C-alpha positions as MATLAB code, in Angstrom:
seq = 'XXXXXXXXXXXXXXXXXXXXXXXXXXXXXXXXXXXXXXXXXXXXXXXXXXXXXXXXXXXXXXXXXXXXXXXXXXXXXXXXXXXXXXXXXXXXXXXXXXXXXXXXXXXXXXXXXXXXXXXXXXXXXXXXXXXXXXXXXXXXXXXXXXXXXXXXXXXXXXXXXXXXXXXXXXXXXXXXXXXXXXXXXXXXXXXXXXXXXXXXXXXXXXXXXXXXXXXXXXXXXXXXXXXXXXXXXXXXXXXXXXXXXXXXXXXXXXXXXXXXXXXXXXXXXXXXXXXXXXXXXXXXXXXXXXXXXXXXXXXXXXXXXXXXXXXXXXXXXXXXXXXXXXXXXXXXXXXXXXXXXXXXXXXXXXXXXXXXXXXXXXXXXXXXXXXXXXXXXXXXXXXXXXXXXXXXXXXXXXXXXXXXXXXXXXXXXXXXXXXXXXXXXXXXXXXXXXXXXXXXXXXXXXXXXXXXXXXXXXXXXXXXXXXXXXXXXXXXXXXXXXXXXXXXXXXXXXXXXXXXXXXXXXXXXXXXXXXXXXXXXXXXXXXXXXXXXXXXXXXXXXXXXXXXXXXXXXXXXXXXXXXXXXXXXXXXXXXXXXXXXXXXXXXXXXXXXXXXXXXXXXXXXXXXXXXXXXXXXXXXXXXXXXXXXXXXXXXXXXXXXXXXXXXXXXXXXXXXXXXXXXXXXXXXXXXXXXXXXXXXXXXXXXXXXXXXXXXXXXXXXXXXXXXXXXXXXXXXXXXXXXXXXXXXXXXXXXXXXXXXXXXXXXXXXXXXXXXXXXXXXXXXXXXXXXXXXXXXXXXXXXXXXXXXXXXXXXXXXXXXXXXXXXXXXXXXXXXXXXXXXXX';
ca = [
      73.047   82.880  104.540;
      74.011   86.335  105.504;
      75.627   88.282  102.761;
      75.863   86.488   99.503;
      78.025   83.443   99.872;
      80.382   84.779   97.174;
      80.893   87.925   99.203;
      81.374   86.130  102.411;
      84.692   84.738  101.284;
      86.210   87.824   99.684;
      88.300   86.877   96.713;
      91.186   88.576   95.079;
      90.021   87.053   91.812;
      87.054   88.483   89.824;
      83.443   87.392   90.051;
      80.736   89.803   89.000;
      76.988   90.017   88.993;
      74.771   90.253   85.979;
      74.848   94.043   86.033;
      78.570   94.265   86.608;
      79.831   95.369   83.262;
      82.936   97.484   82.670;
      82.544  100.913   81.127;
      84.932   99.764   78.454;
      85.141   96.073   77.827;
      88.811   95.287   77.858;
      89.199   92.520   80.330;
      88.280   88.900   80.894;
      85.343   88.850   83.353;
      83.220   86.092   84.896;
      79.504   86.621   85.180;
      76.921   84.946   87.386;
      73.580   83.814   85.891;
      70.992   81.090   86.094;
      71.849   77.616   84.836;
      70.657   76.542   81.416;
      67.537   74.375   81.162;
      69.152   71.179   79.901;
      72.386   69.539   78.773;
      72.926   69.085   75.066;
      73.668   65.419   74.314;
      74.209   65.736   70.548;
      75.167   69.074   69.002;
      77.130   71.733   70.967;
      78.968   74.934   70.250;
      82.606   73.859   70.222;
      84.474   77.121   69.589;
      83.901   80.908   69.275;
      86.323   83.560   67.980;
      85.655   87.263   67.550;
      89.049   88.754   66.869;
      89.143   87.979   63.136;
      90.845   90.738   61.127;
      91.716   92.749   64.208;
      95.162   93.989   65.132;
      97.479   91.105   65.824;
      95.014   88.496   64.599;
      96.114   85.649   62.372;
      92.626   84.815   60.992;
      90.833   87.277   58.704;
      87.323   86.318   59.922;
      85.390   85.686   63.060;
      83.973   82.153   63.352;
      81.706   79.812   65.286;
      82.375   76.086   65.290;
      79.794   73.358   66.146;
      80.419   69.706   67.057;
      78.395   66.575   66.737;
      78.925   64.406   69.848;
      77.158   61.379   68.384;
      78.161   58.589   66.128;
      75.448   59.455   63.523;
      75.123   62.498   61.209;
      72.769   65.232   62.417;
      70.928   67.574   60.091;
      71.069   71.305   60.967;
      68.718   72.309   58.132;
      66.507   75.143   59.390;
      68.798   75.759   62.433;
      70.688   78.953   63.111;
      73.418   80.520   65.151;
      72.572   83.831   66.673;
      74.975   86.421   68.162;
      74.456   89.372   70.493;
      76.845   91.788   72.125;
      77.668   91.454   75.796;
      75.039   93.961   76.905;
      72.821   93.711   73.869;
      69.276   92.367   73.445;
      69.242   92.149   69.651;
      70.588   88.979   68.118;
      72.076   88.759   64.574;
      71.319   85.483   62.799;
      73.167   83.154   60.494;
      71.079   80.363   58.945;
      72.530   76.851   58.841;
      72.143   74.207   56.147;
      73.200   70.643   55.622;
      74.359   68.317   58.311;
      77.215   67.645   60.702;
      78.994   64.291   60.163;
      79.225   61.743   62.945;
      81.661   62.945   65.574;
      82.416   65.836   63.195;
      82.575   69.630   63.209;
      80.708   72.382   61.375;
      82.227   75.794   60.648;
      80.313   79.082   60.481;
      82.343   81.921   59.027;
      81.346   85.447   60.150;
      82.528   88.982   59.373;
      85.994   89.813   58.184;
      88.258   92.588   59.494;
      90.919   94.640   57.873;
      93.798   92.600   59.264;
      94.805   88.949   59.502;
      96.752   86.752   57.136;
      94.984   83.359   57.324;
      91.814   82.247   55.651;
      89.542   79.868   57.499;
      88.920   76.389   56.070;
      86.021   76.349   53.586;
      83.031   77.345   55.749;
      79.879   75.205   55.960;
      77.771   78.338   56.521;
      78.588   82.014   55.989;
      77.291   85.068   57.805;
      78.303   88.717   58.120;
      78.058   89.137   61.892;
      80.820   91.262   63.350;
      81.445   89.451   66.675;
      83.176   91.115   69.599;
      86.770   90.217   70.165;
      86.245   90.457   73.949;
      82.716   89.736   75.182;
      79.549   88.450   73.563;
      76.832   85.744   73.405;
      76.420   82.964   70.825;
      73.289   80.770   70.793;
      72.661   77.652   68.738;
      68.945   77.457   67.905;
      66.987   74.675   66.242;
      64.948   77.209   64.348;
      65.437   80.552   62.534;
      63.078   82.387   64.888;
      64.966   85.373   66.266;
      65.751   85.375   69.963;
      63.684   88.320   71.255;
      62.795   89.275   74.809;
      64.797   86.646   76.617;
      66.915   89.217   78.444;
      69.809   87.528   80.211;
      68.080   84.143   80.281;
      68.392   83.208   76.641;
      69.880   79.819   77.574;
      66.388   78.746   78.617;
      64.568   80.300   75.675;
      62.522   78.065   73.306;
      64.578   76.302   70.597;
      67.932   77.146   72.167;
      70.054   73.987   72.167;
      73.233   75.462   73.409;
      74.578   78.921   74.444;
      77.918   80.360   75.331;
      78.430   83.780   76.899;
      82.038   84.904   76.947;
      83.731   87.734   78.806;
      81.675   90.462   80.515;
      78.129   89.304   79.813;
      75.314   88.188   82.024;
      73.725   86.047   79.281;
      75.424   82.779   80.034;
      75.029   79.217   81.113;
      75.815   79.504   84.869;
      79.180   81.342   84.539;
      80.847   83.053   81.625;
      83.538   81.582   79.454;
      86.823   83.488   79.375;
      86.806   86.725   77.459;
      88.344   86.650   74.021;
      91.258   88.574   72.549;
      92.458   89.067   69.016;
      94.751   86.075   69.444;
      92.591   83.723   71.521;
      89.406   81.736   70.982;
      87.256   79.885   73.457;
      87.059   76.144   72.762;
      85.218   73.340   74.411;
      87.390   70.613   75.905;
      88.442   67.673   73.816;
      85.735   65.400   75.244;
      83.079   68.030   74.321;
      81.432   67.683   77.722;
      78.428   69.966   78.283;
      77.875   70.811   81.941;
      75.801   73.927   81.290;
      78.593   75.977   82.871;
      80.422   78.055   80.222;
      83.346   78.757   82.519;
      83.894   75.013   83.065;
      83.217   73.859   79.559;
      85.344   76.386   77.658;
      88.984   77.400   77.885;
      90.902   80.149   76.185;
      93.634   79.295   73.689;
      95.096   79.622   70.156;
      92.207   79.750   67.607;
      91.657   76.542   65.626;
      88.871   76.023   63.093;
      87.574   72.792   61.547;
      84.851   72.252   58.926;
      82.653   69.257   58.044;
      85.342   67.940   55.656;
      87.764   67.719   58.546;
      89.987   70.520   57.174;
      91.645   72.341   60.067;
      93.572   75.607   60.244;
      95.308   76.712   63.433;
      96.369   80.298   63.955;
     100.014   80.804   64.760;
     100.725   82.433   68.097;
     101.010   86.031   67.015;
     100.584   88.265   70.060;
     101.181   91.409   68.067;
     102.114   94.638   69.832;
     105.269   96.606   69.593;
     108.785   95.355   70.192;
     110.256   98.832   69.973;
     111.971   99.681   73.299;
     111.159  103.353   72.967;
     108.695  104.711   75.594;
     105.480  106.131   74.189;
     104.156  109.599   74.877;
     101.461  108.460   77.360;
     102.316  108.186   81.034;
     100.459  106.501   83.826;
      99.273  109.831   85.295;
      97.833  110.633   81.923;
      95.816  107.404   82.085;
      94.657  107.932   85.663;
      93.812  111.630   85.333;
      92.710  113.756   88.251;
      89.255  112.113   88.661;
      87.833  108.661   89.254;
      87.358  107.874   85.529;
      90.300  107.961   83.106;
      90.185  110.887   80.735;
      91.266  108.536   77.906;
      89.139  105.534   78.765;
      88.589  103.348   75.723;
      91.767  104.475   73.951;
      94.666  102.287   73.046;
      97.971  103.224   74.604;
     101.450  102.180   73.428;
     104.640  101.629   75.335;
     103.522  103.159   78.651;
     106.642  103.041   80.930;
     106.704  101.910   84.491;
     108.497   99.828   87.161;
     106.732   96.546   88.077;
     105.773   96.849   91.784;
     103.620   93.716   92.257;
     102.523   90.623   90.313;
      99.452   88.473   90.568;
     100.190   85.154   88.815;
      97.226   82.928   89.820;
      93.479   82.913   89.213;
      91.421   84.593   86.468;
      92.621   88.110   87.245;
      96.360   87.841   86.574;
      98.500   90.771   85.742;
     100.920   93.193   87.252;
     101.045   96.648   88.783;
     103.486   99.186   87.590;
     104.409  102.695   88.745;
     106.080  105.628   87.042;
     109.101  106.695   89.170;
     108.829  110.186   87.612;
     105.769  111.653   89.114;
     104.008  114.705   87.742;
     103.219  117.735   89.890;
      99.487  116.988   90.287;
      98.771  115.270   93.640;
      95.408  114.055   92.336;
      96.864  111.911   89.514;
      97.961  108.416   90.562;
     101.317  107.149   89.249;
     100.327  103.509   89.441;
      98.139  101.259   87.316;
      97.154   97.542   87.012;
      97.888   95.790   83.691;
      95.193   93.136   83.381;
      96.084   89.881   81.596;
      93.164   87.581   82.448;
      94.338   83.959   82.675;
      97.744   84.692   81.153;
     100.593   84.623   83.653;
     102.649   87.761   83.302;
     106.278   87.162   82.316;
     107.581   90.023   84.509;
     109.040   90.308   87.995;
     109.025   93.042   90.624;
     111.724   95.544   89.755;
     111.447   95.110   86.021;
     111.302   98.273   83.928;
     108.655   97.673   81.281;
     106.614   99.222   78.512;
     102.957   98.218   78.444;
     100.634   98.428   75.469;
      96.853   97.860   75.592;
      93.483   99.553   75.982;
      92.514  101.850   78.876;
      89.547  100.354   80.660;
      87.417  101.050   83.722;
      86.573   97.763   85.420;
      83.389   97.959   87.538;
      83.366   94.741   89.526;
      79.829   94.827   90.950;
      76.583   96.696   90.672;
      76.952  100.065   92.302;
      80.690   99.715   92.822;
      83.312  102.204   91.779;
      85.718  101.350   88.978;
      89.334  100.332   88.691;
      91.418  102.069   85.980;
      93.562   99.544   84.193;
      95.336   98.666   80.969;
      93.628   95.654   79.453;
      92.439   94.298   76.128;
      95.183   92.718   74.040;
      98.160   93.459   76.264;
     101.808   93.327   75.246;
     104.763   94.018   77.459;
     108.339   94.908   76.537;
     110.853   94.286   79.316;
     113.757   96.719   79.295;
     115.791   95.985   82.454;
     115.513   94.083   85.704;
     116.445   94.777   89.352;
     115.420   98.432   89.384;
     114.768  100.252   92.620;
     111.087  100.497   93.486;
     109.309  103.780   94.114;
     109.208  104.606   97.830;
     105.946  103.469   99.429;
     103.637  106.247  100.634;
     102.315  105.907  104.204;
      98.559  105.288  104.421;
      96.948  108.197  106.279;
      93.184  108.431  106.469;
      91.097  111.543  106.909;
      88.330  111.661  109.561;
      85.437  111.357  107.094;
      84.800  108.182  105.062;
      83.255  109.760  101.954;
      81.048  112.541  100.629;
      77.448  112.071   99.431;
      76.160  111.865   95.883;
      77.656  110.419   92.701;
      81.407  110.231   93.497;
      82.503  109.936   89.899;
      81.076  113.376   89.147;
      82.815  115.109   92.037;
      86.399  116.369   92.437;
      88.812  114.334   94.541;
      89.591  115.647   98.078;
      92.085  113.188   99.518;
      92.850  115.278  102.589;
      89.137  115.231  103.544;
      87.817  111.758  102.620;
      89.158  108.274  102.985;
      87.770  106.989   99.658;
      89.313  109.931   97.851;
      92.708  109.257   99.421;
      92.605  105.673   98.216;
      91.463  106.700   94.705;
      94.314  109.129   94.143;
      96.778  106.415   95.116;
      95.085  103.687   93.026;
      97.727  101.264   91.777;
     100.499  102.934   93.766;
     102.920  101.462   96.214;
     101.913  102.294   99.870;
     102.767  101.199  103.406;
     100.823  100.721  106.601;
     103.625  102.194  108.667;
     102.056  101.935  112.103;
     101.093   98.872  114.174;
      97.418   98.034  113.686;
      94.758   95.780  115.191;
      93.014   93.081  113.232;
      89.219   93.747  113.104;
      88.481   90.606  111.072;
      89.973   87.127  111.208;
      92.463   86.286  108.514;
      90.860   84.499  105.590;
      93.796   82.163  104.974;
      92.353   80.771  101.727;
      92.803   84.158  100.067;
      95.294   85.821  102.430;
      92.827   88.567  103.380;
      92.361   90.543  106.572;
      91.023   93.894  107.807;
      92.785   96.183  110.203;
      91.829   99.551  111.738;
      93.985  102.656  111.384;
      91.826  104.308  114.048;
      92.057  102.054  117.134;
      89.630  104.129  119.194;
      86.865  104.019  116.604;
      83.937  102.002  118.041;
      86.126   99.247  119.473;
      84.441   96.056  120.684;
      85.624   94.533  124.013;
      87.142   91.685  121.982;
      89.181   93.770  119.509;
      86.857   94.389  116.628;
      85.126   97.476  115.322;
      81.395   97.727  115.975;
      79.056   98.812  113.139;
      76.606  100.985  115.060;
      74.742  102.940  112.397;
      74.453  103.607  108.662;
      75.935  107.074  109.268;
      79.179  105.631  110.605;
      80.751  102.925  108.409;
      84.005  103.099  110.448;
      86.413  105.077  108.296;
      89.505  103.550  109.894;
      88.966  100.112  108.301;
      91.479   98.936  105.738;
      91.624   95.630  103.878;
      94.898   93.938  103.068;
      95.230   90.942  100.745;
      98.566   89.239  100.929;
      99.733   88.186   97.470;
     102.104   85.700   99.120;
      99.517   84.379  101.681;
      98.828   85.213  105.294;
      98.885   83.075  108.504;
      95.762   82.362  110.509;
      94.959   85.080  113.085;
      91.902   86.196  114.979;
      90.216   89.523  115.679;
      92.231   91.522  118.211;
      95.593   90.262  116.968;
      98.250   92.870  116.073;
      99.746   93.530  112.676;
     103.188   95.055  113.041;
     103.967   98.230  111.139;
     105.690   98.024  107.773;
     103.314   96.125  105.485;
     103.837   97.244  101.899;
     101.630   96.779   98.808;
      99.687   98.423   96.026;
      96.226  100.037   96.175;
      93.620   97.964   94.295;
      89.822   97.937   94.035;
      88.726   94.391   94.616;
      86.074   92.172   93.177;
      83.026   92.933   95.272;
      83.605   96.639   95.579;
      86.155   98.013   98.008;
      89.712   99.285   98.171;
      92.385   96.848   99.225;
      96.095   96.886   99.674;
      97.547   93.952   97.678;
     100.588   93.357   99.859;
     103.917   92.172   98.610;
     105.318   92.397  102.127;
     102.953   91.534  104.991;
     104.322   92.404  108.405;
     104.337   89.962  111.331;
     101.067   89.194  113.157;
     101.019   88.693  116.912;
      98.168   86.687  118.343;
      95.797   88.595  120.645;
      94.774   85.669  122.771;
      91.081   85.740  121.911;
      89.028   82.994  123.620;
      85.704   81.450  122.648;
      82.788   82.231  125.008;
      80.586   79.823  126.935;
      77.234   79.987  128.701;
      78.134   80.098  132.387;
      75.121   81.425  134.287;
      73.456   78.783  136.527;
      70.216   77.342  135.306;
      67.147   76.619  137.464;
      64.809   73.692  136.905;
      62.015   75.796  135.383;
      64.215   77.957  133.167;
      63.952   77.479  129.393;
      66.919   78.202  127.141;
      66.422   78.941  123.442;
      69.255   79.471  120.961;
      69.474   80.461  117.280;
      72.407   79.253  115.179;
      73.114   79.634  111.477;
      75.187   76.482  110.754;
      76.335   77.537  107.277;
      74.871   75.191  104.687;
      75.090   72.019  106.770;
      74.353   68.885  104.779;
      74.665   65.145  105.420;
      77.681   64.954  103.115;
      79.753   67.448  105.151;
      82.720   65.931  106.986;
      82.267   64.468  110.439;
      84.595   67.131  111.776;
      82.157   69.905  110.966;
      79.302   68.103  112.677;
      81.549   67.424  115.697;
      82.560   71.086  116.023;
      78.983   72.333  115.712;
      77.838   69.730  118.213;
      80.580   70.733  120.651;
      79.318   74.325  120.439;
      75.784   73.194  121.264;
      76.885   71.125  124.227;
      79.734   73.147  125.696;
      79.463   76.763  124.494;
      75.630   77.015  124.424;
      75.118   74.817  127.496;
      72.691   72.312  125.884;
      69.813   74.695  125.012;
      66.314   73.326  125.433;
      65.245   74.629  122.026;
      67.595   75.293  119.186;
      66.484   77.042  116.007;
      68.877   76.183  113.165;
      69.275   78.089  109.911;
      70.873   76.809  106.766;
      70.135   73.157  107.124;
      70.423   71.719  103.549;
      68.747   68.679  102.119;
      70.352   65.295  102.359;
      72.435   65.584   99.155;
      73.393   69.247   99.516;
      73.960   71.103   96.295;
      73.722   67.955   94.208;
      70.749   68.002   91.885;
      68.099   65.322   91.772;
      64.969   66.825   93.360;
      65.837   65.775   96.957;
      64.216   68.006   99.561;
      64.261   65.827  102.660;
      66.837   66.766  105.341;
      66.340   63.909  107.771;
      69.851   62.514  107.185;
      71.373   65.911  107.799;
      69.473   66.563  110.998;
      69.841   63.085  112.412;
      73.587   63.147  111.761;
      73.788   66.421  113.725;
      71.689   65.026  116.611;
      73.979   61.977  116.751;
      77.026   64.264  116.899;
      75.446   66.172  119.797;
      74.889   62.938  121.677;
      78.496   61.895  121.016;
      79.635   65.250  122.436;
      77.744   64.596  125.678;
      74.465   66.321  124.866;
      70.864   65.174  125.064;
      69.056   63.218  122.356;
      67.182   66.057  120.710;
      63.930   65.596  118.831;
      63.271   67.806  115.780;
      60.595   69.420  113.672;
      60.779   71.133  110.275;
      58.873   71.429  106.984;
      60.504   70.435  103.689;
      60.427   73.235  101.099;
      59.393   72.835   97.503;
      62.425   71.953   95.419;
      64.461   74.949   94.342;
      62.165   77.640   95.786;
      63.798   78.823   98.981;
      67.044   80.430   97.854;
      70.465   79.752   99.227;
      73.000   77.548   97.421;
      71.391   76.125   94.281;
      69.795   72.727   94.868;
      70.645   72.940   98.609;
      67.030   73.541   99.679;
      68.010   75.189  102.946;
      65.373   75.524  105.676;
      64.979   76.255  109.399;
      64.764   73.376  111.841;
      63.738   73.155  115.497;
      65.750   70.867  117.707;
      64.270   70.419  121.191;
      65.051   68.408  124.310;
      61.933   66.376  125.103;
      63.065   66.018  128.714;
      62.888   69.803  129.075;
      60.060   70.934  126.751;
      57.180   69.535  124.793;
      56.501   70.221  121.151;
      52.763   70.500  120.448;
      52.158   68.646  117.196;
      49.257   69.507  115.002;
      48.946   68.055  111.469;
      48.514   70.067  108.317;
      51.772   72.015  108.023;
      53.403   71.714  104.569;
      55.366   73.816  102.117;
      52.286   75.631  100.708;
      49.781   75.856  103.560;
      49.669   79.011  105.690;
      49.545   78.489  109.477;
      46.841   80.483  111.180;
      46.055   81.469  114.789;
      42.918   79.767  116.158;
      40.892   80.430  119.341;
      39.555   77.623  121.534;
      36.246   79.523  121.870;
      35.168   82.948  120.565;
      35.156   84.344  124.077;
      38.396   82.625  125.208;
      41.955   83.952  125.178;
      43.225   80.405  124.772;
      44.808   80.118  121.310;
      46.512   77.479  119.270;
      48.089   77.070  115.793;
      46.144   75.534  112.943;
      49.274   73.470  112.199;
      52.391   72.887  114.291;
      54.943   73.085  112.813;
      53.671   75.533  110.223;
      54.760   78.174  107.767;
      53.785   81.846  107.662;
      51.927   82.660  104.405;
      54.363   80.668  102.245;
      52.770   81.602   98.921;
      53.198   85.353   99.555;
      55.528   87.108   97.091;
      57.492   88.313  100.100;
      59.039   84.851  100.285;
      59.995   84.472   96.594;
      63.301   82.598   96.395;
      63.659   82.893  100.138;
      63.146   80.880  103.285;
      59.709   80.800  104.843;
      59.399   81.236  108.615;
      58.873   78.096  110.656;
      56.389   78.393  113.531;
      56.093   75.923  116.366;
      54.096   75.676  119.599;
      55.843   74.485  122.783;
      54.941   73.806  126.375;
      57.512   74.258  129.242;
      57.714   74.633  133.016;
      54.529   72.818  133.809;
      52.094   73.885  131.095;
      53.269   77.288  129.965;
      52.562   77.923  126.278;
      55.228   79.357  124.018;
      55.220   80.196  120.293;
      58.573   80.183  118.566;
      59.089   81.562  115.060;
      62.394   80.679  113.334;
      63.392   82.919  110.463;
      65.980   83.325  107.720;
      65.254   86.507  105.800;
      66.559   87.170  102.297;
      70.221   88.066  101.952;
      71.846   91.407  101.240;
      72.786   90.306   97.738;
      72.408   93.193   95.313;
      73.126   95.933   97.868;
      75.866   98.361   96.828;
      79.097   98.110   98.849;
      80.037  100.681  101.518;
      82.530  102.063   98.980;
      79.874  102.453   96.306;
      80.065  104.962   93.493;
      76.958  106.695   94.750;
      76.754  107.579   98.481;
      75.029  106.610  100.662;
      74.981  103.116   99.115;
      71.764  101.680   97.707;
      70.310   98.943   99.910;
      67.926   97.411   97.343;
      67.520   94.113   99.243;
      65.708   95.911  102.041;
      62.542   96.031   99.964;
      61.986   92.233  100.213;
      63.113   92.018  103.839;
      60.671   94.746  104.792;
      57.866   92.756  103.159;
      59.011   89.648  105.038;
      59.119   91.577  108.287;
      55.618   92.749  107.674;
      54.386   89.144  107.242;
      55.964   88.038  110.574;
      54.893   91.169  112.366;
      51.274   90.652  111.321;
      51.340   87.023  112.428;
      52.762   88.012  115.867;
      50.174   90.739  116.105;
      47.430   88.142  115.494;
      48.872   85.963  118.204;
      48.752   88.938  120.613;
      45.250   90.093  119.637;
      43.559   86.711  119.787;
      45.257   85.840  123.060;
      44.312   89.151  124.713;
      48.021   90.068  124.745;
      48.913   87.047  126.852;
      50.764   84.928  124.230;
      54.487   84.316  124.904;
      56.312   84.687  121.583;
      59.973   84.336  120.615;
      61.011   85.452  117.099;
      64.545   84.541  116.241;
      66.939   83.642  113.482;
      69.191   85.122  110.801;
      67.215   88.244  109.809;
      70.097   89.483  107.601;
      69.729   93.027  108.854;
      70.935   95.346  111.553;
      69.284   96.318  114.834;
      68.970   99.882  113.486;
      67.557   98.878  110.098;
      64.069   99.558  108.674;
      63.552   95.734  108.697;
      63.723   95.625  112.506;
      61.583   98.743  112.834;
      58.892   97.030  110.747;
      59.195   93.645  112.438;
      58.990   94.981  115.971;
      56.396   97.682  115.087;
      59.048  100.170  116.221;
      59.418   98.282  119.532;
      55.711   98.249  120.429;
      55.136   94.588  119.477;
      58.485   92.874  120.019;
      61.624   93.710  121.968;
      64.999   93.436  120.176;
      67.316   91.817  122.719;
      70.607   92.769  121.091;
      69.722   96.325  122.229;
      70.079   95.126  125.838;
      73.814   94.953  125.252;
      76.127   97.969  125.195;
      76.496   99.522  121.700;
      79.963   98.010  121.089;
      78.810   94.496  121.957;
      75.927   94.352  119.495;
      77.242   91.952  116.881;
      77.181   88.283  115.803;
      78.913   88.476  112.448;
      82.028   90.147  110.980;
      81.939   91.523  107.422;
      84.384   93.842  105.733;
      85.984   94.541  109.098;
      82.735   95.604  110.717;
      81.396   93.628  113.702;
      77.658   93.700  112.989;
      74.328   92.130  113.907;
      72.477   89.965  111.438;
      71.115   87.377  113.830;
      68.496   88.300  116.360;
      66.291   87.134  119.210;
      63.077   89.184  119.762;
      60.480   88.587  122.483;
      56.960   89.677  123.257;
      56.330   91.917  126.302;
      54.694   88.935  128.051;
      58.104   87.387  128.639;
      59.147   89.304  131.726;
      62.254   87.664  133.195;
      65.150   86.573  130.979;
      68.851   86.608  130.473;
      70.372   86.926  127.004;
      73.666   86.995  125.182;
      75.612   86.445  121.973;
      78.054   83.573  122.307;
      81.216   84.583  120.347;
      82.716   81.348  119.000;
      83.032   81.784  115.232;
      82.796   85.172  113.573;
      86.028   86.567  115.130;
      88.121   83.421  114.482;
      90.051   82.235  111.419;
      89.101   78.676  112.334;
      85.298   78.657  112.081;
      82.636   75.983  112.250;
      80.183   78.616  110.862;
      80.514   82.234  109.931;
      77.842   83.261  112.475;
      77.880   83.402  116.210;
      74.882   81.846  117.986;
      72.601   83.734  120.391;
      70.742   82.434  123.434;
      67.931   83.569  125.661;
      67.032   81.968  128.924;
      63.388   82.501  129.960;
      63.619   82.464  133.745;
      61.176   80.852  136.077;
      59.798   82.701  139.154;
      59.693   86.100  137.417;
      56.004   86.938  137.735;
      56.224   89.421  140.608;
      56.692   93.110  140.543;
      59.253   94.441  140.903;
      61.250   91.735  139.119;
      63.745   89.845  141.257;
      67.371   90.667  140.505;
      68.034   87.529  138.493;
      65.025   88.277  136.278;
      66.117   91.695  135.153;
      67.468   92.306  131.664;
      71.192   92.829  131.558;
      72.205   89.887  133.659;
      74.698   88.068  131.434;
      74.047   84.488  130.337;
      77.605   84.118  128.894;
      80.974   84.829  130.374;
      82.066   88.409  129.958;
      84.460   89.268  127.045;
];
């Protein structure tokens, strides 16, 4: 996969990484983590509540409830429940005694607060732990040994029978349960199913507590908050302040006035935007703010005049990202009037420079000089894209998202996109729009008419976005998919690389048919096809399956049905769960080859753990061969931890010409800070592992070259998850001395195979050794620029041309001759 799968389909809803904690916890967040080690079949945590005694709470105490799923009593003598804060590593313990009746409940009472009116039923165990009313971690242990040193993986710690992480914590089973409020608890569903996914197993609702005697008390729905229709003294510009972080972050605010300008009523990030129609005199203080309500649908409409009460929070959606100032926590809203005029939208006008360097949150805002500063000072405010703009990404119709450019002459591609040409130039004209009411399908190069209106937001994976209430009309740009058109001679050998996006046997026939059509028609039936992201036969289903024969054979059959050849194939099954990608998918690289056009040289011995080596026929000979074909490059090296291992194969073509092909899928960019990061330039932490992987492949290619006396023909290709100007490619190619990067044969603005955040960029590559003299090469644009995609990557192809051994090279042998039709 290229960027993390979660980032590939940008969502308006919130998903965060383990390190993505808000500066002030006042919102319901979902957190990614590793699955728990096993499903509990008997005793589970059935409810958690941390708002006891807080403002607006009905219950006086926090509580934890357990449930016995079996038809026999279960002793909990010597067991414990243990609690830690969202970001904490120290657990507080409450010992358990007695037993839980068959199909019964067990109530653990924790600390009391100053408020509340209701007592819990008589508790079965009593502790004094003050649980968080928003985010925390509760573990059920079969011992009283404290949980120490388990970090964010406590669900797999010894003695832990069950664990629930709620709100903004990374210590969870798979994904976090909803964050709590003073008036809501998280409860397991009525069937008490345990899937080891907190977000699936628990829902938020009115607190209800039951003890072993069956006594139950349910809190009345008491949302609290003011009903006084008098505006408070705090205004939105007081909350926003003149910097990136609110000057009153963490404080409660009461009856903040505003006009509702937009509403999000679906997903886990519901709420509304409001704006003060009476602006202050400071151009650096925004007059708009988001009121975050989690999974509660706001009972407001655009044009309502409201008073909002809650806690000022700074939501940081991802590691390294900036924050979004919002009103969250226990929110209450007083509606005064409806049908009010909305504040006039401000035209979006971007400066020349994208951003300054250093820690942005510590620097003054300069909206006339920097794009990111302009967006920050208008955070939450109503704006308009007044001019007609060009789409530089396809519309993601699932989430109504698209990217346009406000600077049409900035690194334009021939097909309408914006080329990402260097780290120094992230393309400051890019702007993301997310249509709250949905958007029609449209491709790169289409035109968005002027007049889109929305509010400035900072979205889940780090980046400013206009959440549009009014999306202007889109006119199709007429983009066409490309095809290989250059004539092919009998001795030519065509080799393609294609990331087929998590293909598995269970995918619909339509996906196989579309991918097959691309192989036959768009790629012109390549002789060798290196595939990335081939999953095992049962995809992401668990069960220890690693074989992918059903997946590959279904693809081959689809190619035949589309009019292609009957390909043969080679691959090596990975060890279960070791190669990254979608959990349990066991993705790997696969060689397809046309036996009528090329011969695969089989040598036994290649498996998931054995390193392939380069052997010489005789000490004095330049004739080399692989110790195993297919084989894997140093698969036990730490460079390949949780990542795909390169697949190496030996081929013969055009008589008896020897060719070594290395198919790769380097580790993803997951963990890198976004281009809009809080510290500039953004941290690219994932490069460390890719550089180590590049070193492994480089050293193997260097060995092929050295032992063959620099005569070995080598093609290195695949999804390298990095740019042509990256340190990864410098390492892999030995700064161009060992391998040639073919994407650099193309003009600067045509060097791309993938579109991300409105940037047309290169993640897929074909590299060749200097011994391959005559060739033609191209990227075949059939997916990345289109709303309707068979994969999110475009394939690439090289044709090694016969009759290219003379000097000077014949015209058809010279680099630059296109293999695909021109854009």
